[in-house]
Amino acid sequence: HFQAAACCKHYLANSMEASIEGKTTWNRHNFDANVSLRDMADFYLPPFQACVEKGKVAGLMCSYNSVRGTPACASDWLLQTIAREEWRFDGYVVSDCDADQDVFTAH
């Protein structure tokens, strides 16, 4: 068992604290980061890929927000296809505080 372990967070595209657009209030719990696949490949994914492949990190923390319409903590594409299959991540995935609840209540 682990006595201490590194965990890279907040996977992925999590930079929204709060914003008001017209009459809509966005925050990290209900924000959908509509990031292009190119921007993900060029800017958002490489730090996490380095954590997994070079840093041999034990854990990934999924973020509160959605990414391209799917909550990050429920994204099979981010968690399974990218992290586990492409990067060979074999550690644990943990949600940010209540981010798993946001899958059902905020998105």
PDB file of C-alpha atoms in Angstrom:
ATOM      1  CA  HIS A   1       0.000   0.000   0.000  1.00  0.00           C
ATOM      2  CA  PHE A   2       1.008   3.619  -0.519  1.00  0.00           C
ATOM      3  CA  GLN A   3       2.365   5.729   2.312  1.00  0.00           C
ATOM      4  CA  ALA A   4       2.558   8.717  -0.011  1.00  0.00           C
ATOM      5  CA  ALA A   5       1.742   9.106  -3.689  1.00  0.00           C
ATOM      6  CA  ALA A   6       1.719  11.826  -6.324  1.00  0.00           C
ATOM      7  CA  CYS A   7      -1.568  12.782  -7.967  1.00  0.00           C
ATOM      8  CA  CYS A   8      -1.783  15.053 -11.013  1.00  0.00           C
ATOM      9  CA  LYS A   9      -4.794  17.313 -11.032  1.00  0.00           C
ATOM     10  CA  HIS A  10      -7.162  18.722 -12.415  1.00  0.00           C
ATOM     11  CA  TYR A  11      -7.597  16.491 -15.473  1.00  0.00           C
ATOM     12  CA  LEU A  12      -8.610  18.315 -17.852  1.00  0.00           C
ATOM     13  CA  ALA A  13      -9.174  21.905 -19.062  1.00  0.00           C
ATOM     14  CA  ASN A  14     -10.084  23.196 -15.623  1.00  0.00           C
ATOM     15  CA  SER A  15      -9.508  26.938 -15.383  1.00  0.00           C
ATOM     16  CA  MET A  16     -12.989  28.305 -14.678  1.00  0.00           C
ATOM     17  CA  GLU A  17     -13.827  29.604 -11.229  1.00  0.00           C
ATOM     18  CA  ALA A  18     -16.771  31.860 -12.078  1.00  0.00           C
ATOM     19  CA  SER A  19     -18.054  33.910 -14.998  1.00  0.00           C
ATOM     20  CA  ILE A  20     -21.277  35.617 -15.951  1.00  0.00           C
ATOM     21  CA  GLU A  21     -22.359  35.679 -19.582  1.00  0.00           C
ATOM     22  CA  GLY A  22     -25.635  37.516 -20.042  1.00  0.00           C
ATOM     23  CA  LYS A  23     -28.000  35.985 -17.503  1.00  0.00           C
ATOM     24  CA  THR A  24     -26.040  32.746 -17.247  1.00  0.00           C
ATOM     25  CA  THR A  25     -23.582  32.148 -14.431  1.00  0.00           C
ATOM     26  CA  TRP A  26     -20.850  29.626 -15.109  1.00  0.00           C
ATOM     27  CA  ASN A  27     -18.617  28.075 -12.475  1.00  0.00           C
ATOM     28  CA  ARG A  28     -16.271  25.142 -12.264  1.00  0.00           C
ATOM     29  CA  HIS A  29     -19.159  22.833 -11.392  1.00  0.00           C
ATOM     30  CA  ASN A  30     -21.287  23.482 -14.494  1.00  0.00           C
ATOM     31  CA  PHE A  31     -18.784  24.775 -17.070  1.00  0.00           C
ATOM     32  CA  ASP A  32     -18.273  22.879 -20.324  1.00  0.00           C
ATOM     33  CA  ALA A  33     -14.788  23.430 -21.745  1.00  0.00           C
ATOM     34  CA  ASN A  34     -15.364  23.249 -25.493  1.00  0.00           C
ATOM     35  CA  VAL A  35     -11.705  22.801 -26.322  1.00  0.00           C
ATOM     36  CA  SER A  36     -10.722  21.830 -29.845  1.00  0.00           C
ATOM     37  CA  LEU A  37      -8.972  18.499 -30.300  1.00  0.00           C
ATOM     38  CA  ARG A  38      -5.951  20.402 -31.607  1.00  0.00           C
ATOM     39  CA  ASP A  39      -5.751  22.580 -28.472  1.00  0.00           C
ATOM     40  CA  MET A  40      -6.151  19.505 -26.295  1.00  0.00           C
ATOM     41  CA  ALA A  41      -3.320  17.749 -28.108  1.00  0.00           C
ATOM     42  CA  ASP A  42      -1.066  20.816 -28.133  1.00  0.00           C
ATOM     43  CA  PHE A  43      -1.734  22.382 -24.717  1.00  0.00           C
ATOM     44  CA  TYR A  44      -4.009  20.510 -22.321  1.00  0.00           C
ATOM     45  CA  LEU A  45      -2.989  16.850 -22.591  1.00  0.00           C
ATOM     46  CA  PRO A  46       0.852  17.023 -22.665  1.00  0.00           C
ATOM     47  CA  PRO A  47       1.350  17.953 -18.975  1.00  0.00           C
ATOM     48  CA  PHE A  48      -0.817  15.023 -17.879  1.00  0.00           C
ATOM     49  CA  GLN A  49       0.842  12.689 -20.351  1.00  0.00           C
ATOM     50  CA  ALA A  50       4.221  13.675 -18.873  1.00  0.00           C
ATOM     51  CA  CYS A  51       2.901  13.033 -15.355  1.00  0.00           C
ATOM     52  CA  VAL A  52       1.852   9.530 -16.355  1.00  0.00           C
ATOM     53  CA  GLU A  53       4.644   8.463 -18.688  1.00  0.00           C
ATOM     54  CA  LYS A  54       7.658  10.276 -17.249  1.00  0.00           C
ATOM     55  CA  GLY A  55       6.584  10.945 -13.691  1.00  0.00           C
ATOM     56  CA  LYS A  56       4.984   7.519 -13.141  1.00  0.00           C
ATOM     57  CA  VAL A  57       2.302   9.272 -11.122  1.00  0.00           C
ATOM     58  CA  ALA A  58       0.122   7.074  -8.914  1.00  0.00           C
ATOM     59  CA  GLY A  59      -3.104   9.021  -9.418  1.00  0.00           C
ATOM     60  CA  LEU A  60      -5.065  11.352 -11.654  1.00  0.00           C
ATOM     61  CA  MET A  61      -7.698  13.699 -10.257  1.00  0.00           C
ATOM     62  CA  CYS A  62     -10.502  14.431 -12.697  1.00  0.00           C
ATOM     63  CA  SER A  63     -11.835  17.972 -12.697  1.00  0.00           C
ATOM     64  CA  TYR A  64     -15.264  19.439 -11.930  1.00  0.00           C
ATOM     65  CA  ASN A  65     -15.948  20.733 -15.435  1.00  0.00           C
ATOM     66  CA  SER A  66     -17.177  18.978 -18.545  1.00  0.00           C
ATOM     67  CA  VAL A  67     -14.914  18.629 -21.551  1.00  0.00           C
ATOM     68  CA  ARG A  68     -16.621  18.753 -24.937  1.00  0.00           C
ATOM     69  CA  GLY A  69     -20.010  17.941 -23.412  1.00  0.00           C
ATOM     70  CA  THR A  70     -19.035  15.137 -21.007  1.00  0.00           C
ATOM     71  CA  PRO A  71     -18.176  15.609 -17.327  1.00  0.00           C
ATOM     72  CA  ALA A  72     -14.440  14.973 -16.931  1.00  0.00           C
ATOM     73  CA  CYS A  73     -15.067  12.436 -14.158  1.00  0.00           C
ATOM     74  CA  ALA A  74     -17.403  10.458 -16.441  1.00  0.00           C
ATOM     75  CA  SER A  75     -15.409  10.719 -19.649  1.00  0.00           C
ATOM     76  CA  ASP A  76     -14.572   7.292 -20.991  1.00  0.00           C
ATOM     77  CA  TRP A  77     -12.498   9.005 -23.679  1.00  0.00           C
ATOM     78  CA  LEU A  78     -10.318  10.928 -21.185  1.00  0.00           C
ATOM     79  CA  LEU A  79     -10.063   8.267 -18.474  1.00  0.00           C
ATOM     80  CA  GLN A  80     -10.015   5.024 -20.453  1.00  0.00           C
ATOM     81  CA  THR A  81      -8.968   5.739 -24.045  1.00  0.00           C
ATOM     82  CA  ILE A  82      -6.386   8.455 -23.409  1.00  0.00           C
ATOM     83  CA  ALA A  83      -5.060   7.786 -19.893  1.00  0.00           C
ATOM     84  CA  ARG A  84      -5.269   4.011 -19.615  1.00  0.00           C
ATOM     85  CA  GLU A  85      -4.962   2.813 -23.211  1.00  0.00           C
ATOM     86  CA  GLU A  86      -2.760   5.427 -24.901  1.00  0.00           C
ATOM     87  CA  TRP A  87      -0.560   6.396 -21.941  1.00  0.00           C
ATOM     88  CA  ARG A  88      -0.742   3.017 -20.145  1.00  0.00           C
ATOM     89  CA  PHE A  89      -1.794   4.659 -16.867  1.00  0.00           C
ATOM     90  CA  ASP A  90      -2.366   1.932 -14.267  1.00  0.00           C
ATOM     91  CA  GLY A  91      -2.956   4.011 -11.155  1.00  0.00           C
ATOM     92  CA  TYR A  92      -6.056   5.277  -9.427  1.00  0.00           C
ATOM     93  CA  VAL A  93      -8.478   7.982 -10.550  1.00  0.00           C
ATOM     94  CA  VAL A  94      -9.999  10.196  -7.903  1.00  0.00           C
ATOM     95  CA  SER A  95     -12.540  12.976  -8.267  1.00  0.00           C
ATOM     96  CA  ASP A  96     -12.070  16.457  -6.927  1.00  0.00           C
ATOM     97  CA  CYS A  97     -14.271  17.076  -3.889  1.00  0.00           C
ATOM     98  CA  ASP A  98     -17.857  16.390  -5.018  1.00  0.00           C
ATOM     99  CA  ALA A  99     -16.928  16.324  -8.726  1.00  0.00           C
ATOM    100  CA  ASP A 100     -18.447  12.856  -8.949  1.00  0.00           C
ATOM    101  CA  GLN A 101     -21.710  14.278  -7.581  1.00  0.00           C
ATOM    102  CA  ASP A 102     -21.560  17.064 -10.199  1.00  0.00           C
ATOM    103  CA  VAL A 103     -21.865  14.419 -12.916  1.00  0.00           C
ATOM    104  CA  PHE A 104     -25.494  14.011 -11.856  1.00  0.00           C
ATOM    105  CA  THR A 105     -26.398  17.391 -10.377  1.00  0.00           C
ATOM    106  CA  ALA A 106     -24.583  20.150 -12.270  1.00  0.00           C
ATOM    107  CA  HIS A 107     -24.043  18.971 -15.852  1.00  0.00           C
TER     108      HIS A 107
END
